[in-house]
mmCIF file of C-alpha atoms in Angstrom:
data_model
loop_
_atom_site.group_PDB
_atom_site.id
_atom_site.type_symbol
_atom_site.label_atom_id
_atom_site.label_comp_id
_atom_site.label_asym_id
_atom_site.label_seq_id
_atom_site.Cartn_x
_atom_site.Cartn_y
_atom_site.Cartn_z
ATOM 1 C CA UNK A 1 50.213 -38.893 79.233
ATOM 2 C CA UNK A 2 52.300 -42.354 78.945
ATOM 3 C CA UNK A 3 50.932 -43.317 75.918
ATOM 4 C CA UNK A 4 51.704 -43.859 72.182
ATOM 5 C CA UNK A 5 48.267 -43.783 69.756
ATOM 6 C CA UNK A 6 47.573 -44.640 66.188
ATOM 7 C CA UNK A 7 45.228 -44.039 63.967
ATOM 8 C CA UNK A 8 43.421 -46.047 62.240
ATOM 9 C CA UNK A 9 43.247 -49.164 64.100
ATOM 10 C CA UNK A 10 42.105 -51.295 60.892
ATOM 11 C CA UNK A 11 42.648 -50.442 57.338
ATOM 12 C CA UNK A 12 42.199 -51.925 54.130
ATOM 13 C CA UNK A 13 43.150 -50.852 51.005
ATOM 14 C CA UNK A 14 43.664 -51.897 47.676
ATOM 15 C CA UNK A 15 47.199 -52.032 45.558
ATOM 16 C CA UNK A 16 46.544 -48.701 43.907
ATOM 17 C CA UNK A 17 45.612 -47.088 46.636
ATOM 18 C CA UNK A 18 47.364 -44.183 48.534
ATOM 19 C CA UNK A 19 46.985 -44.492 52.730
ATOM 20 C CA UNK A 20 48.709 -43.358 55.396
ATOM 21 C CA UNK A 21 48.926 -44.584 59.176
ATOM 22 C CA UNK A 22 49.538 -42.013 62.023
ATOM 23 C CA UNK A 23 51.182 -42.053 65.207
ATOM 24 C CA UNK A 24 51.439 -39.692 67.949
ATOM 25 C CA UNK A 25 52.812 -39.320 71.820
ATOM 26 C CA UNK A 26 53.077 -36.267 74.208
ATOM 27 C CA UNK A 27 55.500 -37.777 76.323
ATOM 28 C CA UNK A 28 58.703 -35.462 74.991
ATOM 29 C CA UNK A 29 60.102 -38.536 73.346
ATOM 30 C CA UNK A 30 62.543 -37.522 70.975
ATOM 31 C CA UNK A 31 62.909 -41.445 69.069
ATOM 32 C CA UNK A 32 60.230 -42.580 67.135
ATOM 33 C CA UNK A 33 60.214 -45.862 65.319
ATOM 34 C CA UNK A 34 57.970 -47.841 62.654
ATOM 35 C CA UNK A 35 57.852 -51.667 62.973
ATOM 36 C CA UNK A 36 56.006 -54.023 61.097
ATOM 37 C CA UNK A 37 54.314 -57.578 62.504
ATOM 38 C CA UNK A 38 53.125 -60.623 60.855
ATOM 39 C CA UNK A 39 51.012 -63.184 62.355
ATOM 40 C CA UNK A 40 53.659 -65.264 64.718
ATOM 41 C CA UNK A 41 56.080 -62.973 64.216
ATOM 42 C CA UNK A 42 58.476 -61.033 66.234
ATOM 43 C CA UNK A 43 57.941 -57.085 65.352
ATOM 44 C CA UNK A 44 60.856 -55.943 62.587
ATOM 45 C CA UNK A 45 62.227 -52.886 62.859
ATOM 46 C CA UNK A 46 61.285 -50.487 59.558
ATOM 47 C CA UNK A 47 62.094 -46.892 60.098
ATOM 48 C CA UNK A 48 63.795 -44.479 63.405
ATOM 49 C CA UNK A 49 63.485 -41.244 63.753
ATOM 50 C CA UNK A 50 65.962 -39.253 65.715
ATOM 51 C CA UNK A 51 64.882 -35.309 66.710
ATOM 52 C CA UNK A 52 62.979 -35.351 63.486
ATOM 53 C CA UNK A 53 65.456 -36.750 61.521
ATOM 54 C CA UNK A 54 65.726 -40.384 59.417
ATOM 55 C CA UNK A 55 68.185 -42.411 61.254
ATOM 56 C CA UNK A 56 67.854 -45.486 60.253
ATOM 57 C CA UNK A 57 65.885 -47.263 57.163
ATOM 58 C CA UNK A 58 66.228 -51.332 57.363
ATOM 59 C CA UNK A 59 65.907 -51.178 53.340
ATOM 60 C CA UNK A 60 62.506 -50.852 53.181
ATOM 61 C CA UNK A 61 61.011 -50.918 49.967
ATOM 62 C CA UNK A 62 59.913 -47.492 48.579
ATOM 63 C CA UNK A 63 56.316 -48.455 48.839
ATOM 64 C CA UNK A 64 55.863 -46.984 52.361
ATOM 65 C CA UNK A 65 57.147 -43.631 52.895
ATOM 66 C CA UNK A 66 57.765 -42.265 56.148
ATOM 67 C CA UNK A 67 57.209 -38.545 57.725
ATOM 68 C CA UNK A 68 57.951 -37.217 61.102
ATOM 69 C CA UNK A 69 56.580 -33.577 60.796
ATOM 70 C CA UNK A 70 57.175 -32.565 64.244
ATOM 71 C CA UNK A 71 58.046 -34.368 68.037
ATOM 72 C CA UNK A 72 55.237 -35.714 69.117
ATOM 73 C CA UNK A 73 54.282 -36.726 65.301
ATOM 74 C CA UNK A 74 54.808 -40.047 63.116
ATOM 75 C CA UNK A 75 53.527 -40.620 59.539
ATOM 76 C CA UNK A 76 53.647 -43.633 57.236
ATOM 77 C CA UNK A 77 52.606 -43.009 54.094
ATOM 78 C CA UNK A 78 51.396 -46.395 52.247
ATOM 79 C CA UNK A 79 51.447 -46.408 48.319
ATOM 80 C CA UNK A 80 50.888 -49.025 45.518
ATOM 81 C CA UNK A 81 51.347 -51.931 48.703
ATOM 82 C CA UNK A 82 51.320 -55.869 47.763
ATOM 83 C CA UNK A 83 49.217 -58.717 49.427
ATOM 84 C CA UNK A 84 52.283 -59.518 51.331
ATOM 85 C CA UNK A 85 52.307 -56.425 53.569
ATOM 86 C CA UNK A 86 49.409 -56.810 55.411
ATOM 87 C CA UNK A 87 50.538 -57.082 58.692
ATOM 88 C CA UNK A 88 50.320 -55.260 62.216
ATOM 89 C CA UNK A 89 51.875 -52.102 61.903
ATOM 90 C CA UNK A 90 53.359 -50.963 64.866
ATOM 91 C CA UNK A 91 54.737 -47.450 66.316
ATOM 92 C CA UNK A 92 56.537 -46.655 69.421
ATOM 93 C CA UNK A 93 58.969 -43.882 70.757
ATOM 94 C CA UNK A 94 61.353 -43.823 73.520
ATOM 95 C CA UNK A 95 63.537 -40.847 75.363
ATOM 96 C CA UNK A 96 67.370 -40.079 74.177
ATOM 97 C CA UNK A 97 68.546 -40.702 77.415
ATOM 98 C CA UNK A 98 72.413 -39.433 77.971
ATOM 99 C CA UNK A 99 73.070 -43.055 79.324
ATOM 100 C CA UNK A 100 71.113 -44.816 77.288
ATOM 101 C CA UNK A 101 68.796 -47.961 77.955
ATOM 102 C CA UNK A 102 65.741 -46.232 76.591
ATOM 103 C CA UNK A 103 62.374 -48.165 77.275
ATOM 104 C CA UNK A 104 60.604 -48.084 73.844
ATOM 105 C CA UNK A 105 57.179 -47.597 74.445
ATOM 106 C CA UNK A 106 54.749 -49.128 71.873
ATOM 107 C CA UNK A 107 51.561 -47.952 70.346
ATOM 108 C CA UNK A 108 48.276 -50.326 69.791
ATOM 109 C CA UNK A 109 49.321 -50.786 66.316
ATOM 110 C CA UNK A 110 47.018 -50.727 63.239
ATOM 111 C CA UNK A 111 46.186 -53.759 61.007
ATOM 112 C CA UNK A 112 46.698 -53.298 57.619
ATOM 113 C CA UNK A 113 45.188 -55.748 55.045
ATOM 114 C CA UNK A 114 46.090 -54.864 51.342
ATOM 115 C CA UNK A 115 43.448 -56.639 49.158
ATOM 116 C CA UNK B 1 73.862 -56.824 62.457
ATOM 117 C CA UNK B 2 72.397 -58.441 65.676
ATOM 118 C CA UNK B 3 70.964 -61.887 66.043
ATOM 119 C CA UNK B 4 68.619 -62.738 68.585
ATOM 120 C CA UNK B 5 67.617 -66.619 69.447
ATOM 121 C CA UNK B 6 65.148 -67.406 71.454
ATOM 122 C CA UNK B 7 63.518 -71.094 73.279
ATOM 123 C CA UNK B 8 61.364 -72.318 73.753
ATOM 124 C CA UNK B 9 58.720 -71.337 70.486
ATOM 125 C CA UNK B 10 56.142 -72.437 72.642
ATOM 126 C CA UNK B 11 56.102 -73.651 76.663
ATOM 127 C CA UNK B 12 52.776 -75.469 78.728
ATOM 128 C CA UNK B 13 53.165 -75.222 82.524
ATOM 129 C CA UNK B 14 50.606 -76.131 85.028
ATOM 130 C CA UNK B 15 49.228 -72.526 87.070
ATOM 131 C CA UNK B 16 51.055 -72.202 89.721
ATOM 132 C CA UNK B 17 54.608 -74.024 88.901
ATOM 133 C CA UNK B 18 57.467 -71.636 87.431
ATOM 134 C CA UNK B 19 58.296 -70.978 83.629
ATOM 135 C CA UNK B 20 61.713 -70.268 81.826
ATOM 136 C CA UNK B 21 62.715 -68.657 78.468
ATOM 137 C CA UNK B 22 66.204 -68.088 77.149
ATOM 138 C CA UNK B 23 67.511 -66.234 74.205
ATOM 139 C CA UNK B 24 71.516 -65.932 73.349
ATOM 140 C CA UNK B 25 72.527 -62.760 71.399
ATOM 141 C CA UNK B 26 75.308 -62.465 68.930
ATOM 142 C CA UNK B 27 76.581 -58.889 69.042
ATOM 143 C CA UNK B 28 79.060 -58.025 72.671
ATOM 144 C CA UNK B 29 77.317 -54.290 71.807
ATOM 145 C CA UNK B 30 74.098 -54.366 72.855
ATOM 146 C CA UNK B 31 73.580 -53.730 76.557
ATOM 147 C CA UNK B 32 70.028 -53.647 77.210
ATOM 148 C CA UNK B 33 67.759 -56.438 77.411
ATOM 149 C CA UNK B 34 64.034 -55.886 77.940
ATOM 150 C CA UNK B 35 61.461 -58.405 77.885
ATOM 151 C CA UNK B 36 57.671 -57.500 76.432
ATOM 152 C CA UNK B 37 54.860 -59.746 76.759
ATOM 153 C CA UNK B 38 52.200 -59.720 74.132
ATOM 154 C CA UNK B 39 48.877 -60.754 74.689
ATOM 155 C CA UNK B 40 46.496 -61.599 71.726
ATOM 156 C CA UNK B 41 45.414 -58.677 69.284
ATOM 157 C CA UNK B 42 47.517 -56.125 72.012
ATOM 158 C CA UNK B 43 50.842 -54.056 71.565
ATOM 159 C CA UNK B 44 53.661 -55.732 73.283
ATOM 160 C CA UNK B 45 54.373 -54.193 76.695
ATOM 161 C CA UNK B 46 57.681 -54.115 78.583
ATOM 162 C CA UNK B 47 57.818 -56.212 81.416
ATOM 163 C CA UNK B 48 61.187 -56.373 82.866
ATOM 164 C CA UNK B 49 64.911 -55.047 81.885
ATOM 165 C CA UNK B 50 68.621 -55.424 82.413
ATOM 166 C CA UNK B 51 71.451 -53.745 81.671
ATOM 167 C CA UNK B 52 74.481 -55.108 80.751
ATOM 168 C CA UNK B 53 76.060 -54.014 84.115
ATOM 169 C CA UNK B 54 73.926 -56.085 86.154
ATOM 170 C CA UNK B 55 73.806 -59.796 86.271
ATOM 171 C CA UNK B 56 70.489 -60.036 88.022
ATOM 172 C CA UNK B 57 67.084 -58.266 88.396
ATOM 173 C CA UNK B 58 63.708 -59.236 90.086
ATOM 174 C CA UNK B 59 60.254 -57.823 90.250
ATOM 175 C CA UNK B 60 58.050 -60.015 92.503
ATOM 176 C CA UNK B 61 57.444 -62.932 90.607
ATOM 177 C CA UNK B 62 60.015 -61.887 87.478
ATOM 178 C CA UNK B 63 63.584 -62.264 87.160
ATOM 179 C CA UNK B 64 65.805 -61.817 84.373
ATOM 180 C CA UNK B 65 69.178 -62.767 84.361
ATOM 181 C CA UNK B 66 71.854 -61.722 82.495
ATOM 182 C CA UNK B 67 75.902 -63.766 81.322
ATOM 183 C CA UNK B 68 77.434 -61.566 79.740
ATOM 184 C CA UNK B 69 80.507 -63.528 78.514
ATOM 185 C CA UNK B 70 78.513 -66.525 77.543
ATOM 186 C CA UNK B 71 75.808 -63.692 75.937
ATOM 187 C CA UNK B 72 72.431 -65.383 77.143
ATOM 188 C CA UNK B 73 69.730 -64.003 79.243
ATOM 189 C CA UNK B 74 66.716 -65.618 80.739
ATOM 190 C CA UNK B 75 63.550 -65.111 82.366
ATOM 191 C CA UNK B 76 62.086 -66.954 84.982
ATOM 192 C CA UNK B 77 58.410 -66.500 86.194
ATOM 193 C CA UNK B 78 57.055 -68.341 89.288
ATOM 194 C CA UNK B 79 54.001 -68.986 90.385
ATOM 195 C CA UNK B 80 52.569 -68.880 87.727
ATOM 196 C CA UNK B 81 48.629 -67.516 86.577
ATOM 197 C CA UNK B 82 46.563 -67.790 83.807
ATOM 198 C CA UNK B 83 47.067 -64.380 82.789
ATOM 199 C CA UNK B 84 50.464 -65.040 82.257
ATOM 200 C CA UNK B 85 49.543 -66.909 78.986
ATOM 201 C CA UNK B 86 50.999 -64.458 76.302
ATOM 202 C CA UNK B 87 54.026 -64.491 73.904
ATOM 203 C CA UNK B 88 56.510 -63.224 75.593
ATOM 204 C CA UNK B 89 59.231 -61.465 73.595
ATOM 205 C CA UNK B 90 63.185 -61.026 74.180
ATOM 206 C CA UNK B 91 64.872 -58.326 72.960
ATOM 207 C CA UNK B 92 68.691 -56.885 72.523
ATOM 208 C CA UNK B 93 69.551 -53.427 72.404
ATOM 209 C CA UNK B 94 72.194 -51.336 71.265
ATOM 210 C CA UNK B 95 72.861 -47.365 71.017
ATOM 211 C CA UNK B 96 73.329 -46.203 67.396
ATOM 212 C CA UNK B 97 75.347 -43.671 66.455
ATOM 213 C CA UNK B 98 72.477 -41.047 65.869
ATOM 214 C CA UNK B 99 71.620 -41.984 69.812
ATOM 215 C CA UNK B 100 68.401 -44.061 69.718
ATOM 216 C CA UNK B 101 68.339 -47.515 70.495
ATOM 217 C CA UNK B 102 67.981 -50.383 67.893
ATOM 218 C CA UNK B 103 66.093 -53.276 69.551
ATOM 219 C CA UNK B 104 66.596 -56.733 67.818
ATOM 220 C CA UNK B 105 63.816 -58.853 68.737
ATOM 221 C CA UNK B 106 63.463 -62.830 69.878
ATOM 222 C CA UNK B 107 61.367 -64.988 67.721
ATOM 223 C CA UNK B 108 59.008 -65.580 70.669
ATOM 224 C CA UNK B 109 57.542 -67.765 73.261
ATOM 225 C CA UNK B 110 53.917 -68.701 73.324
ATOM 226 C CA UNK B 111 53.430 -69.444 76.928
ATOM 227 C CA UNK B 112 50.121 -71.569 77.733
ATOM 228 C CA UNK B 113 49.191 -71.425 81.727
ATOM 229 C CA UNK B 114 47.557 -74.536 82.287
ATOM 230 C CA UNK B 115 44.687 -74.144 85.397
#
């Protein structure tokens, strides 16, 4: 399996509303990052997760929450979001290779539009 | 942090003549470069790398190359098809300290293959 998923593909929600967007891979990748993408845009990086752990945060608001219960597992959990973050949210994952130059390897991504 | 420029924002060429991109980083750390193309409504997919210890890298009709001291990297597609129409993405990388990569993305090329 060479493949990253995410669930759902579309989602709206409203600006008291509670979501959350999954991701998931079985290929034993041990990085797992959250990047968001507006329309013309160039994917920013969000969140990475390193063997379960919060590496890095690129001062993301504490609107979106994210969760990494296991490996093969990504959450983000979406709360009290503004018109402005509807975008393409998009997951991917990569190996912790000794050497580095790790391929990142993205999902389908899931289109968020906060109403 | 890492800056990543990238030209042109958008390029026409007529099917079957060759296309060029080039981005300039900021940062002498990163030492990866992949390149992902992403077609409309899709996740962006890897289509070529480099590492910082090679100069030069083909795959039939894509090649990347990469100066170092002048920190610019390019790719070149020939012969080129209509499918080739995408936005193509540049990307630098560098390892972080918790040992997953941190890609810094282009702002993007909206290639148009003319038939």
């Amino acid at each position: 399996d060479t493949e990253v998923t995410q669930t759902p593909k579309h989602l709206v929600m409203g600006m008291t509303n509670k979501k959350s967007l999954k991701c998931e891979q079985h290929m034993g990748h041990r990085a797992m990052y959250w990047y968001k993408q507006k329309a013309k845009k160039p994917p920013e990086l969000m969140f990475v997760y390193s063997y379960e752990k919060l590496s890095i945060n690129e001062s993301v608001p504490s609107r979106f929450s994210p969760e990494c219960p296991n490996s093969s597992l990504l959450n983000l959990h979406l709360h009290a979001l503004q018109p402005e973050d509807s975008a393409l949210y998009l997951c991917a994952s990569s190996q912790v290779l000794a050497g580095g130059y790790d391929e990142q390897y993205f999902g389908p991504g899931t289109r968020l539009t906060v109403t | 942090g890492e800056n990543v420029e990238q030209h042109p924002s958008t390029l026409s060429v007529q099917e079957g003549d060759s296309a060029v991109i080039k981005c300039t980083y900021s940062d002498s750390a990163s030492n990866y470069f992949p390149w992902y193309k992403q077609e409309l409504g899709k996740r962006p997919q890897l289509i070529i790398d480099i590492r910082s210890n090679v100069g030069e890298k083909k795959d039939q009709r894509i090649a990347v190359t990469l100066n170092k001291t002048a920190k610019h990297f390019s790719l070149h597609i020939t012969e080129t098809q209509p499918e080739d129409s995408a936005v193509y993405f540049c990307a630098a990388s560098m390892r972080t300290n918790f040992g997953n990569e941190k890609l810094t993305f282009g702002t993007g090329t909206r290639l148009t293959i003319i038939p």
